[in-house]
Coordinates of C-alpha atoms in Angstrom, one line a residue:
Chain A
X1 CA 9.1 21.0 -22.2
X2 CA 8.0 18.9 -25.1
X3 CA 4.6 17.3 -24.6
X4 CA 5.8 13.9 -25.8
X5 CA 8.6 13.9 -23.2
X6 CA 6.2 14.8 -20.4
X7 CA 3.9 12.1 -21.6
X8 CA 6.8 9.6 -21.5
X9 CA 7.5 10.6 -17.9
X10 CA 3.8 10.2 -17.1
X11 CA 3.7 6.7 -18.8
X12 CA 6.8 5.7 -16.7
X13 CA 5.1 6.9 -13.5
X14 CA 1.8 5.2 -14.3
X15 CA 3.4 1.9 -15.3
X16 CA 5.6 1.6 -12.2
X17 CA 2.9 2.6 -9.7
X18 CA 0.5 0.1 -11.5
X19 CA 3.0 -2.6 -10.6
X20 CA 5.0 -3.1 -13.8
X21 CA 8.7 -3.8 -12.9
X22 CA 10.7 -0.5 -12.9
X23 CA 13.0 -1.9 -15.6
X24 CA 10.0 -2.4 -18.0
X25 CA 8.6 1.0 -16.9
X26 CA 11.8 2.6 -18.3
X27 CA 11.4 0.4 -21.4
X28 CA 7.7 1.5 -21.8
X29 CA 8.8 5.2 -21.8
X30 CA 11.7 4.4 -24.2
X31 CA 9.3 2.6 -26.7
X32 CA 6.9 5.5 -26.4
X33 CA 9.5 8.1 -27.3
X34 CA 10.9 6.0 -30.1
X35 CA 7.4 5.6 -31.6
X36 CA 6.1 9.2 -31.1
X37 CA 9.3 10.9 -32.1
X38 CA 9.9 8.5 -35.0
X39 CA 13.4 7.5 -34.0
X40 CA 15.0 4.5 -35.7
X41 CA 15.7 2.3 -32.7
X42 CA 18.6 0.4 -34.2
X43 CA 21.2 2.6 -32.6
X44 CA 19.9 2.1 -29.0
X45 CA 21.1 -1.5 -28.3
X46 CA 24.6 -0.9 -29.7
X47 CA 24.8 2.2 -27.6
X48 CA 23.7 0.3 -24.5
X49 CA 26.2 -2.5 -25.2
X50 CA 29.0 0.0 -25.6
X51 CA 28.3 1.6 -22.2
X52 CA 27.7 -1.7 -20.3
X53 CA 30.8 -3.6 -21.2
X54 CA 32.4 -1.5 -18.5
X55 CA 35.1 -2.8 -16.1
X56 CA 33.9 -0.2 -13.6
X57 CA 30.3 -1.6 -13.7
X58 CA 31.7 -5.1 -12.8
X59 CA 32.1 -3.7 -9.2
X60 CA 28.4 -4.0 -8.8
X61 CA 28.0 -7.8 -9.3
X62 CA 31.0 -8.5 -7.2
X63 CA 29.9 -6.5 -4.2
X64 CA 26.4 -8.0 -4.5
X65 CA 28.0 -11.5 -4.5
X66 CA 30.0 -10.6 -1.4
X67 CA 26.7 -9.4 0.3
X68 CA 25.0 -12.8 -0.6
X69 CA 27.9 -14.8 0.6
X70 CA 28.3 -12.9 3.9
X71 CA 24.6 -13.2 4.6
X72 CA 24.6 -17.0 3.9
X73 CA 27.6 -17.6 6.2
X74 CA 28.4 -16.7 9.8
X75 CA 30.4 -13.5 9.2
X76 CA 27.6 -11.2 10.3
X77 CA 27.1 -13.0 13.6
X78 CA 30.8 -12.9 14.4
X79 CA 30.9 -9.2 13.9
X80 CA 27.8 -8.7 16.1
X81 CA 29.5 -10.7 18.9
X82 CA 32.5 -8.3 18.9
X83 CA 30.4 -5.2 18.8
X84 CA 28.3 -6.6 21.6
X85 CA 31.3 -7.2 23.8
X86 CA 32.4 -3.6 23.3
X87 CA 29.1 -1.7 23.4
X88 CA 26.8 -4.2 25.1
X89 CA 27.9 -3.0 28.6
X90 CA 26.0 0.3 28.4
X91 CA 22.3 0.8 29.0
X92 CA 20.8 0.8 25.5
X93 CA 24.1 -0.7 24.2
X94 CA 22.4 -3.4 22.0
X95 CA 20.9 -0.6 19.9
X96 CA 24.3 0.9 19.5
X97 CA 25.6 -2.5 18.5
X98 CA 23.0 -2.6 15.8
X99 CA 24.1 0.8 14.4
X100 CA 27.8 0.0 14.6
X101 CA 27.5 -3.4 13.0
X102 CA 25.4 -1.9 10.2
X103 CA 28.4 0.4 9.5
X104 CA 30.8 -2.5 9.5
X105 CA 28.5 -4.5 7.3
X106 CA 28.2 -1.6 5.0
X107 CA 32.0 -1.7 4.6
X108 CA 31.6 -5.3 3.4
X109 CA 28.6 -5.5 1.2
X110 CA 27.1 -2.0 0.5
X111 CA 23.6 -3.3 0.3
X112 CA 21.0 -2.3 2.8
X113 CA 18.7 -5.3 2.3
X114 CA 21.5 -7.8 3.1
X115 CA 22.3 -5.7 6.2
X116 CA 18.8 -5.9 7.6
X117 CA 18.5 -9.6 6.9
X118 CA 21.9 -10.5 8.3
X119 CA 21.8 -8.3 11.3
X120 CA 18.1 -8.4 12.0
X121 CA 17.9 -12.2 12.1
X122 CA 20.6 -12.4 14.8
X123 CA 20.0 -9.2 16.8
X124 CA 16.2 -8.8 17.0
X125 CA 15.8 -12.0 19.2
X126 CA 18.7 -10.9 21.4
X127 CA 17.2 -7.4 21.8
X128 CA 13.8 -8.9 22.6
X129 CA 15.4 -11.0 25.4
X130 CA 16.8 -7.8 26.9
X131 CA 13.3 -6.2 26.8
X132 CA 13.5 -4.1 23.6
X133 CA 10.0 -4.1 21.8
X134 CA 10.3 -6.0 18.5
X135 CA 8.9 -3.1 16.6
X136 CA 11.5 -0.8 18.0
X137 CA 14.4 -3.2 17.2
X138 CA 13.1 -3.8 13.7
X139 CA 12.8 0.0 13.1
X140 CA 16.2 0.8 14.5
X141 CA 18.0 -2.0 12.5
X142 CA 16.1 -1.1 9.3
X143 CA 17.0 2.6 9.7
X144 CA 20.6 1.8 10.5
X145 CA 20.8 -0.4 7.4
X146 CA 20.7 2.8 5.4
X147 CA 24.3 3.3 6.7
X148 CA 25.3 0.3 4.7
X149 CA 24.5 2.2 1.6
X150 CA 26.6 5.2 2.7
X151 CA 29.7 3.5 4.0
X152 CA 32.0 2.4 1.1
X153 CA 31.7 0.3 -0.9
X154 CA 28.2 1.5 -1.7
X155 CA 26.1 0.1 -4.6
X156 CA 24.3 3.5 -4.9
X157 CA 27.6 5.3 -5.3
X158 CA 28.9 2.8 -7.9
X159 CA 25.7 3.6 -9.9
X160 CA 26.1 7.3 -9.4
X161 CA 29.7 7.2 -10.6
X162 CA 28.7 5.1 -13.6
X163 CA 25.9 7.5 -14.6
X164 CA 27.9 10.7 -14.2
X165 CA 31.4 9.5 -15.1
X166 CA 32.9 10.4 -11.7
X167 CA 35.6 8.5 -9.9
X168 CA 34.1 5.5 -8.0
X169 CA 36.7 5.9 -5.2
X170 CA 35.8 9.5 -4.7
X171 CA 32.1 8.9 -4.7
X172 CA 32.5 6.1 -2.1
X173 CA 34.2 8.6 0.3
X174 CA 31.7 11.4 -0.3
X175 CA 29.1 9.8 2.0
X176 CA 31.5 8.7 4.8
X177 CA 31.3 12.0 6.7
X178 CA 27.5 12.1 6.6
X179 CA 27.4 8.4 7.6
X180 CA 29.6 9.0 10.7
X181 CA 27.3 11.8 11.9
X182 CA 24.2 9.8 11.1
X183 CA 25.5 6.7 13.0
X184 CA 26.3 8.9 16.0
X185 CA 22.9 10.6 16.0
X186 CA 21.1 7.2 15.7
X187 CA 23.2 5.8 18.6
X188 CA 22.5 8.8 20.8
X189 CA 18.8 8.8 19.9
X190 CA 18.7 5.1 20.6
X191 CA 20.2 5.6 24.1
X192 CA 17.7 8.4 24.9
X193 CA 14.7 6.3 23.7
X194 CA 15.8 3.2 25.5
X195 CA 16.2 5.0 28.8
X196 CA 12.5 5.8 28.6
X197 CA 11.6 2.1 28.2
X198 CA 11.1 0.4 31.5
X199 CA 11.0 -3.0 29.8
X200 CA 14.7 -2.7 28.8
X201 CA 16.9 -4.1 31.5
X202 CA 20.4 -2.5 32.0
X203 CA 23.2 -5.1 31.4
X204 CA 24.9 -6.8 34.3
X205 CA 27.9 -4.8 35.5
X206 CA 31.3 -6.2 34.6
X207 CA 34.8 -5.2 35.6
X208 CA 37.0 -3.6 32.9
X209 CA 39.3 -6.6 33.0
X210 CA 36.3 -9.0 32.3
X211 CA 35.2 -6.8 29.5
X212 CA 38.7 -6.9 27.9
X213 CA 38.8 -10.6 28.2
X214 CA 35.4 -10.9 26.6
X215 CA 36.4 -8.6 23.7
X216 CA 39.6 -10.7 23.2
X217 CA 37.6 -14.0 23.2
X218 CA 35.1 -12.6 20.7
X219 CA 37.8 -11.0 18.4
X220 CA 39.9 -14.1 17.9
X221 CA 37.3 -16.2 16.0
X222 CA 36.3 -13.1 13.9
X223 CA 39.7 -11.9 12.7
X224 CA 39.1 -13.0 9.2
X225 CA 35.7 -11.2 9.1
X226 CA 37.3 -8.0 10.5
X227 CA 40.0 -8.1 7.9
X228 CA 37.4 -8.1 5.1
X229 CA 36.7 -4.4 5.1
X230 CA 40.5 -3.9 5.5
X231 CA 41.1 -5.9 2.3
X232 CA 38.4 -4.0 0.4
X233 CA 39.0 -0.4 1.6
X234 CA 42.8 -0.8 2.2
X235 CA 43.1 -2.3 -1.3
X236 CA 41.2 0.6 -2.9
X237 CA 42.6 3.6 -0.9
X238 CA 46.1 2.1 -0.5
X239 CA 46.4 2.3 -4.3
X240 CA 46.9 -1.5 -4.4
X241 CA 43.7 -2.3 -6.4
X242 CA 41.0 -0.6 -8.4
X243 CA 37.5 -0.8 -6.9
X244 CA 36.6 -3.6 -9.4
X245 CA 39.7 -5.6 -8.4
X246 CA 39.0 -5.1 -4.7
X247 CA 35.5 -6.3 -5.2
X248 CA 36.7 -9.4 -7.1
X249 CA 39.3 -10.2 -4.5
X250 CA 36.6 -9.8 -1.8
X251 CA 34.4 -12.4 -3.5
X252 CA 37.3 -14.9 -3.4
X253 CA 38.3 -13.9 0.1
X254 CA 34.7 -14.5 1.5
X255 CA 34.5 -17.8 -0.3
X256 CA 37.8 -19.0 1.1
X257 CA 36.9 -17.8 4.6
X258 CA 33.5 -19.5 4.5
X259 CA 34.7 -22.8 2.9
X260 CA 38.0 -23.4 4.5
X261 CA 38.4 -21.2 7.6
X262 CA 35.0 -21.0 9.2
X263 CA 33.6 -24.0 7.4
X264 CA 30.1 -22.6 7.8
X265 CA 29.2 -23.1 4.1
X266 CA 29.4 -26.0 1.7
X267 CA 30.3 -25.6 -1.9
X268 CA 26.7 -26.0 -2.9
X269 CA 25.7 -23.1 -0.6
X270 CA 28.4 -21.0 -2.3
X271 CA 27.0 -21.9 -5.7
X272 CA 23.4 -21.0 -4.6
X273 CA 24.6 -17.7 -3.1
X274 CA 26.5 -16.8 -6.3
X275 CA 23.5 -17.7 -8.4
X276 CA 21.2 -15.6 -6.3
X277 CA 23.6 -12.7 -6.6
X278 CA 23.6 -13.0 -10.4
X279 CA 19.8 -12.9 -10.3
X280 CA 19.9 -9.8 -8.1
X281 CA 22.5 -8.1 -10.3
X282 CA 20.6 -8.9 -13.5
X283 CA 17.4 -7.3 -12.3
X284 CA 19.4 -4.2 -11.3
X285 CA 21.4 -4.0 -14.4
X286 CA 18.6 -4.5 -16.9
X287 CA 16.8 -1.6 -15.1
X288 CA 20.0 0.5 -15.6
X289 CA 20.2 -0.7 -19.2
X290 CA 16.7 0.4 -20.1
X291 CA 17.1 3.6 -18.1
X292 CA 20.3 4.3 -20.1
X293 CA 18.4 3.9 -23.4
X294 CA 15.7 6.3 -22.2
X295 CA 18.5 8.7 -21.0
X296 CA 20.1 8.6 -24.4
X297 CA 16.8 9.6 -26.0
X298 CA 16.3 12.4 -23.4
X299 CA 19.7 13.7 -24.1
X300 CA 19.0 13.8 -27.8
X301 CA 15.8 15.7 -27.0
X302 CA 17.9 18.1 -24.7
X303 CA 15.7 17.2 -21.7
X304 CA 18.4 17.7 -19.0
X305 CA 19.0 21.2 -20.4
X306 CA 15.3 22.0 -20.3
X307 CA 15.0 20.7 -16.7
X308 CA 18.0 22.8 -15.7
X309 CA 16.5 25.9 -17.3
X310 CA 13.1 25.3 -15.7
X311 CA 14.5 24.9 -12.2
X312 CA 16.8 27.8 -12.5
X313 CA 14.0 30.1 -13.6
X314 CA 12.0 29.2 -10.4
X315 CA 14.5 31.1 -8.3
X316 CA 17.9 32.6 -8.5
X317 CA 18.6 31.7 -4.9
X318 CA 21.0 28.7 -4.7
X319 CA 19.7 27.9 -1.3
X320 CA 16.1 27.6 -2.5
X321 CA 17.1 25.5 -5.5
X322 CA 19.1 23.2 -3.4
X323 CA 16.2 22.8 -1.0
X324 CA 13.9 22.1 -3.9
X325 CA 16.3 19.4 -5.2
X326 CA 16.4 17.9 -1.7
X327 CA 12.6 17.8 -1.6
X328 CA 12.5 16.2 -5.1
X329 CA 15.1 13.6 -4.1
X330 CA 13.3 12.7 -0.9
X331 CA 10.0 12.3 -2.7
X332 CA 11.7 10.2 -5.4
X333 CA 13.3 8.1 -2.7
X334 CA 9.9 7.6 -1.0
X335 CA 8.4 6.0 -4.1
X336 CA 11.2 4.0 -5.7
X337 CA 14.4 2.2 -4.6
X338 CA 17.7 4.1 -4.5
X339 CA 19.2 2.7 -7.7
X340 CA 16.1 3.4 -9.8
X341 CA 15.9 6.9 -8.3
X342 CA 19.6 7.5 -9.2
X343 CA 19.0 6.4 -12.7
X344 CA 16.0 8.7 -13.1
X345 CA 17.0 11.9 -11.4
X346 CA 20.8 12.1 -11.7
X347 CA 20.9 12.8 -15.4
X348 CA 18.2 15.4 -15.0
X349 CA 19.6 17.2 -12.0
X350 CA 23.3 16.9 -12.7
X351 CA 23.5 19.9 -15.1
X352 CA 21.5 22.0 -12.6
X353 CA 23.8 21.3 -9.7
X354 CA 26.9 22.0 -11.8
X355 CA 25.3 25.3 -12.9
X356 CA 24.8 26.1 -9.2
X357 CA 28.5 25.5 -8.5
X358 CA 27.9 22.3 -6.4
X359 CA 30.8 19.9 -6.7
X360 CA 29.8 16.6 -8.4
X361 CA 31.2 14.6 -5.4
X362 CA 29.2 16.7 -3.0
X363 CA 26.1 16.0 -5.1
X364 CA 26.9 12.3 -4.8
X365 CA 26.7 12.7 -1.0
X366 CA 23.5 14.7 -1.2
X367 CA 21.9 12.0 -3.4
X368 CA 23.2 9.3 -1.1
X369 CA 21.7 10.9 2.0
X370 CA 18.4 11.8 0.5
X371 CA 17.7 8.5 -1.1
X372 CA 18.9 6.7 2.0
X373 CA 16.2 8.6 3.9
X374 CA 13.7 7.8 1.2
X375 CA 14.3 4.1 1.8
X376 CA 13.0 4.5 5.4
X377 CA 10.0 6.6 4.4
X378 CA 6.6 5.1 3.4
X379 CA 4.9 4.4 1.1
X380 CA 7.7 2.6 -0.7
X381 CA 10.0 2.2 2.3
X382 CA 11.5 -1.0 0.9
X383 CA 13.9 -1.4 3.7
X384 CA 11.3 -1.0 6.3
X385 CA 9.2 -3.8 4.7
X386 CA 12.2 -6.1 4.8
X387 CA 12.8 -5.1 8.5
X388 CA 9.1 -5.8 9.3
X389 CA 9.4 -9.2 7.6
X390 CA 12.6 -10.1 9.4
X391 CA 11.3 -8.9 12.8
X392 CA 7.8 -10.3 12.2
X393 CA 6.1 -7.0 13.1
X394 CA 3.8 -4.6 11.3
X395 CA 4.9 -1.3 9.8
X396 CA 2.8 0.7 12.3
X397 CA 4.8 -0.9 15.2
X398 CA 7.9 0.5 13.6
X399 CA 6.5 3.8 12.5
X400 CA 7.0 6.0 15.6
X401 CA 10.7 5.0 16.1
X402 CA 11.4 5.4 12.3
X403 CA 9.9 8.9 12.3
X404 CA 11.9 10.0 15.4
X405 CA 15.1 8.7 13.7
X406 CA 14.2 10.5 10.4
X407 CA 13.3 13.8 12.1
X408 CA 16.3 14.0 14.5
X409 CA 18.8 11.9 12.5
X410 CA 18.3 11.9 8.7
X411 CA 16.9 15.4 8.1
X412 CA 19.7 17.2 10.0
X413 CA 22.3 15.2 8.2
X414 CA 20.8 15.9 4.8
X415 CA 20.8 19.7 5.6
X416 CA 24.4 19.7 6.8
X417 CA 25.5 17.7 3.7
X418 CA 23.7 20.1 1.4
X419 CA 24.9 23.3 2.9
X420 CA 28.4 22.4 4.2
X421 CA 30.5 21.0 1.3
X422 CA 33.6 20.1 3.5
X423 CA 31.5 17.3 5.1
X424 CA 31.5 15.4 1.8
X425 CA 34.7 16.7 0.2
X426 CA 37.3 16.7 3.0
X427 CA 37.8 12.9 3.3
X428 CA 38.2 12.3 -0.5
X429 CA 40.7 15.2 -0.6
X430 CA 42.6 13.9 2.4
X431 CA 42.9 10.5 0.8
X432 CA 44.1 12.0 -2.5
X433 CA 41.2 10.8 -4.7
X434 CA 39.9 14.3 -5.2
X435 CA 42.0 17.3 -6.2
Chain B
X1 CA -6.4 -36.7 -19.3
X2 CA -5.5 -38.5 -22.5
X3 CA -2.1 -40.2 -23.1
X4 CA -1.1 -37.5 -25.6
X5 CA -1.9 -34.8 -23.1
X6 CA 0.1 -36.5 -20.4
X7 CA 3.0 -37.0 -22.8
X8 CA 2.9 -33.3 -23.9
X9 CA 2.8 -32.2 -20.3
X10 CA 5.8 -34.4 -19.5
X11 CA 7.7 -33.0 -22.5
X12 CA 6.8 -29.5 -21.5
X13 CA 8.0 -30.0 -18.0
X14 CA 11.2 -31.5 -19.3
X15 CA 11.9 -28.6 -21.6
X16 CA 11.0 -26.1 -18.8
X17 CA 13.4 -27.8 -16.4
X18 CA 16.2 -28.1 -19.0
X19 CA 15.8 -24.4 -19.9
X20 CA 16.2 -23.5 -16.2
X21 CA 19.2 -25.7 -15.8
X22 CA 20.9 -24.1 -18.9
X23 CA 20.2 -20.7 -17.5
X24 CA 21.6 -21.5 -14.1
X25 CA 24.7 -22.9 -15.7
X26 CA 25.2 -19.8 -17.8
X27 CA 24.7 -17.6 -14.6
X28 CA 27.2 -19.6 -12.6
X29 CA 29.7 -19.8 -15.5
X30 CA 29.5 -16.1 -16.1
X31 CA 30.1 -15.0 -12.5
X32 CA 33.0 -17.5 -12.1
X33 CA 34.6 -16.4 -15.3
X34 CA 34.3 -12.7 -14.6
X35 CA 35.6 -13.0 -11.0
X36 CA 38.4 -15.2 -12.1
X37 CA 39.4 -12.8 -14.9
X38 CA 39.8 -10.0 -12.4
X39 CA 41.6 -12.1 -9.8
X40 CA 44.0 -13.5 -12.3
X41 CA 44.9 -9.9 -13.3
X42 CA 45.7 -9.0 -9.7
X43 CA 47.7 -12.2 -9.1
X44 CA 49.6 -11.6 -12.3
X45 CA 50.5 -8.1 -11.3
X46 CA 51.6 -8.8 -7.7
X47 CA 52.8 -12.4 -7.8
X48 CA 54.3 -12.7 -11.3
X49 CA 55.0 -9.0 -11.9
X50 CA 53.3 -9.3 -15.3
X51 CA 50.0 -8.6 -16.9
X52 CA 47.4 -10.2 -19.2
X53 CA 46.6 -7.1 -21.2
X54 CA 42.9 -7.0 -22.0
X55 CA 41.8 -9.6 -19.5
X56 CA 39.7 -7.2 -17.5
X57 CA 38.0 -5.9 -20.7
X58 CA 37.3 -9.6 -21.7
X59 CA 35.8 -10.1 -18.2
X60 CA 33.6 -7.0 -18.8
X61 CA 32.4 -8.5 -22.1
X62 CA 31.5 -11.8 -20.3
X63 CA 29.6 -9.7 -17.7
X64 CA 27.0 -9.0 -20.4
X65 CA 26.0 -12.6 -20.1
X66 CA 25.9 -12.3 -16.4
X67 CA 23.7 -9.3 -16.5
X68 CA 21.2 -10.6 -19.1
X69 CA 21.0 -14.2 -17.9
X70 CA 20.4 -12.7 -14.3
X71 CA 17.7 -10.4 -15.7
X72 CA 16.0 -13.3 -17.5
X73 CA 16.2 -15.5 -14.4
X74 CA 14.9 -12.6 -12.4
X75 CA 11.8 -12.6 -14.6
X76 CA 11.4 -16.3 -13.9
X77 CA 11.8 -15.8 -10.1
X78 CA 9.5 -12.7 -10.1
X79 CA 12.3 -10.7 -8.4
X80 CA 12.4 -7.6 -10.6
X81 CA 12.3 -4.4 -8.6
X82 CA 8.9 -2.8 -8.5
X83 CA 7.3 0.3 -7.0
X84 CA 3.9 -1.2 -6.8
X85 CA 1.4 1.0 -4.9
X86 CA -1.7 -0.8 -6.0
X87 CA -1.9 -3.0 -2.9
X88 CA -2.8 0.2 -1.0
X89 CA -6.0 0.6 -3.0
X90 CA -6.8 -2.9 -4.3
X91 CA -7.8 -5.4 -1.7
X92 CA -10.2 -7.8 -3.4
X93 CA -8.3 -10.9 -4.7
X94 CA -10.1 -10.7 -8.1
X95 CA -9.0 -7.2 -8.8
X96 CA -5.5 -8.0 -7.6
X97 CA -5.4 -10.9 -10.1
X98 CA -6.6 -8.6 -12.8
X99 CA -3.9 -6.0 -12.0
X100 CA -1.2 -8.7 -12.1
X101 CA -2.5 -10.0 -15.4
X102 CA -2.5 -6.5 -16.9
X103 CA 0.9 -5.6 -15.7
X104 CA 2.4 -8.8 -16.9
X105 CA 0.6 -8.4 -20.2
X106 CA 2.1 -4.8 -20.6
X107 CA 5.6 -6.1 -19.7
X108 CA 5.2 -9.0 -22.1
X109 CA 4.0 -6.7 -25.0
X110 CA 6.9 -4.3 -24.4
X111 CA 9.5 -7.0 -24.5
X112 CA 7.9 -8.6 -27.6
X113 CA 8.0 -5.2 -29.2
X114 CA 11.8 -5.0 -28.8
X115 CA 12.6 -8.5 -29.9
X116 CA 13.1 -7.2 -33.5
X117 CA 15.5 -4.6 -32.1
X118 CA 17.5 -7.4 -30.4
X119 CA 17.4 -9.6 -33.5
X120 CA 18.6 -6.8 -35.8
X121 CA 21.5 -6.1 -33.4
X122 CA 22.4 -9.8 -33.3
X123 CA 22.1 -10.1 -37.1
X124 CA 24.2 -6.9 -37.5
X125 CA 26.8 -8.4 -35.1
X126 CA 27.0 -11.6 -37.2
X127 CA 27.3 -9.8 -40.5
X128 CA 29.7 -7.1 -39.4
X129 CA 31.9 -9.3 -37.1
X130 CA 32.6 -6.3 -34.9
X131 CA 35.9 -6.5 -33.1
X132 CA 36.7 -5.9 -29.4
X133 CA 37.9 -2.4 -28.5
X134 CA 41.0 -3.8 -26.8
X135 CA 43.4 -6.6 -27.6
X136 CA 43.8 -9.9 -25.7
X137 CA 46.9 -12.1 -26.2
X138 CA 48.0 -9.7 -28.9
X139 CA 44.9 -9.4 -31.1
X140 CA 41.4 -8.2 -31.1
X141 CA 38.5 -10.7 -31.1
X142 CA 35.0 -11.1 -32.4
X143 CA 32.4 -9.8 -29.9
X144 CA 29.2 -11.1 -31.5
X145 CA 29.0 -13.8 -28.8
X146 CA 28.8 -11.1 -26.1
X147 CA 26.4 -8.9 -28.2
X148 CA 24.1 -11.9 -28.5
X149 CA 23.6 -11.9 -24.7
X150 CA 21.1 -8.9 -25.1
X151 CA 19.0 -10.9 -27.6
X152 CA 19.1 -13.9 -25.3
X153 CA 18.0 -11.8 -22.3
X154 CA 15.1 -10.1 -24.2
X155 CA 13.8 -13.4 -25.6
X156 CA 13.8 -15.1 -22.2
X157 CA 12.3 -12.2 -20.3
X158 CA 9.5 -12.0 -22.9
X159 CA 9.0 -15.8 -22.6
X160 CA 8.7 -15.8 -18.8
X161 CA 6.4 -12.7 -18.9
X162 CA 4.2 -14.5 -21.4
X163 CA 4.0 -17.6 -19.1
X164 CA 3.2 -15.4 -16.1
X165 CA 0.5 -13.6 -18.1
X166 CA -1.1 -16.9 -19.0
X167 CA -0.9 -18.1 -15.4
X168 CA -2.8 -14.9 -14.2
X169 CA -5.3 -15.2 -17.1
X170 CA -6.8 -18.3 -15.6
X171 CA -8.1 -16.9 -12.3
X172 CA -9.2 -13.7 -14.2
X173 CA -11.3 -15.6 -16.7
X174 CA -12.7 -18.1 -14.2
X175 CA -13.4 -15.4 -11.6
X176 CA -11.7 -17.5 -9.0
X177 CA -9.1 -16.8 -6.3
X178 CA -5.5 -17.2 -7.4
X179 CA -2.9 -19.5 -5.9
X180 CA -0.8 -17.6 -3.2
X181 CA 2.4 -18.9 -4.7
X182 CA 1.9 -16.6 -7.7
X183 CA 2.1 -13.5 -5.5
X184 CA 5.6 -14.2 -4.1
X185 CA 9.0 -14.6 -5.5
X186 CA 9.9 -18.2 -6.6
X187 CA 12.1 -20.0 -4.1
X188 CA 15.7 -20.6 -5.0
X189 CA 16.4 -24.3 -4.6
X190 CA 19.7 -25.6 -3.2
X191 CA 20.8 -27.3 -6.4
X192 CA 24.1 -27.2 -8.2
X193 CA 22.3 -26.0 -11.4

């Protein structure tokens, strides 16, 4: 590969590890390539503008806004109440509640950080009362938050679809199968671990009738919240709305619910939540923007083709190449957040996987699972740091639980997703978004 | 402090606050307009069995202001995504301040370097009067207003990076501990704008 291109990658790596924001790391590499290769930069911003006035990309700010609004209101605690009334009756049930609510929350916001904050704030004190160690609760909730990025709508999948030009609806569904298996494994692992903790008291026994009454009582005040995923997913897969329209409707729906039905937010709270969501969106999009500029220069230098050739000369065995790709994705996920990682590795690896005969939608699932695991793995385990902050614990108190969940939950799911295409392709095909 | 210095400080503070208020207003307006544009399209389709052709594309153009005003505000709030690993090796406050100063300086220089790119694009937009790729209410429209969002974003990001660099320069030059508030994200106040 060209020495200047390798140097630009090195500059990017050095800049971001030194603490320069990732967006400006991409910019640094872009400026370097422009200067060294003598490009006239005047075509870059128009090219960026042309790609970013995209209706599809609007999905991102809307779902981020939904995440901020839901976190600021009481929707998360209402969902937790219902899940608690259903699963809270079994020994270790509160851990299962955390996993299930993360899935439901994922079907609303698609952002792992919102999920940890919204669920962790409510659930960690409840779990502590029941005898769960705080470190364990924080680790479980942080790990389960990864499910929020795999259940549609997923911000990571929106970005993948944007970068590769695939259908957003199909990419959303690619990670559903792996997410269901991961949620099941996390729940089972939680029950096994909790049964070895003498401090965790089993719940008081209740008759089936009492449980049913409890479920009914908790469901009534949360009907509006339960309908939110139905509005979003039903709208998209019922053919009623595009993902962008569903996201826009979800913003209005949550605002209406919080202001007029639950009355748990004032108009000023809504304004602040919207503003925070624009702030968050801006930081993500500007990173994408500069990465797109760098990507354009790399394409002109035929870098994806060179990466593809280099990887394919390493081995002719598809299995080996796929394992190498998984390893690369996990390492990338360990050192940067999922959106930056998608922007960096997807354009480079996409031609390779197509050459290997991997379906683009299956690759979306492989990326989603690997980067999800990266978010839970130090040193850059962003989601674990948020979990530690919410749970007021140190990372080492969470470490053992996280490693168990990674070893017996995430890694098996990654391997199944990589080597068994029907796991990621069946659901999109069944719902008619993939032919 | 002399009267002139006090006056200048007050004026600076006024301009700083005004700039933030304008930014917040742009952020709020852009998200409200883009969301409304999309909702109106859905309502038109299912309630009025009609359509505003090109409304979604117009919303997507407005989103450029959402993205770049958010990015500029993110530089102010220090909430840009980082993959900083230096805290694992740097523990002394002075070296931490030095690292922050240098990373802000690099960001600032990079952004200043591309200001001419942004300006030339803005200038090109004004002279060429590029038209939208789709029609709205039957005709195409000038998109220079949306193109200018990029220039606006670059200028403000460079400005806030510059301020941040200056703030870190002080503890670096005076070999003193830095205020803790510089290390964390700025708080989002519960204000309308």
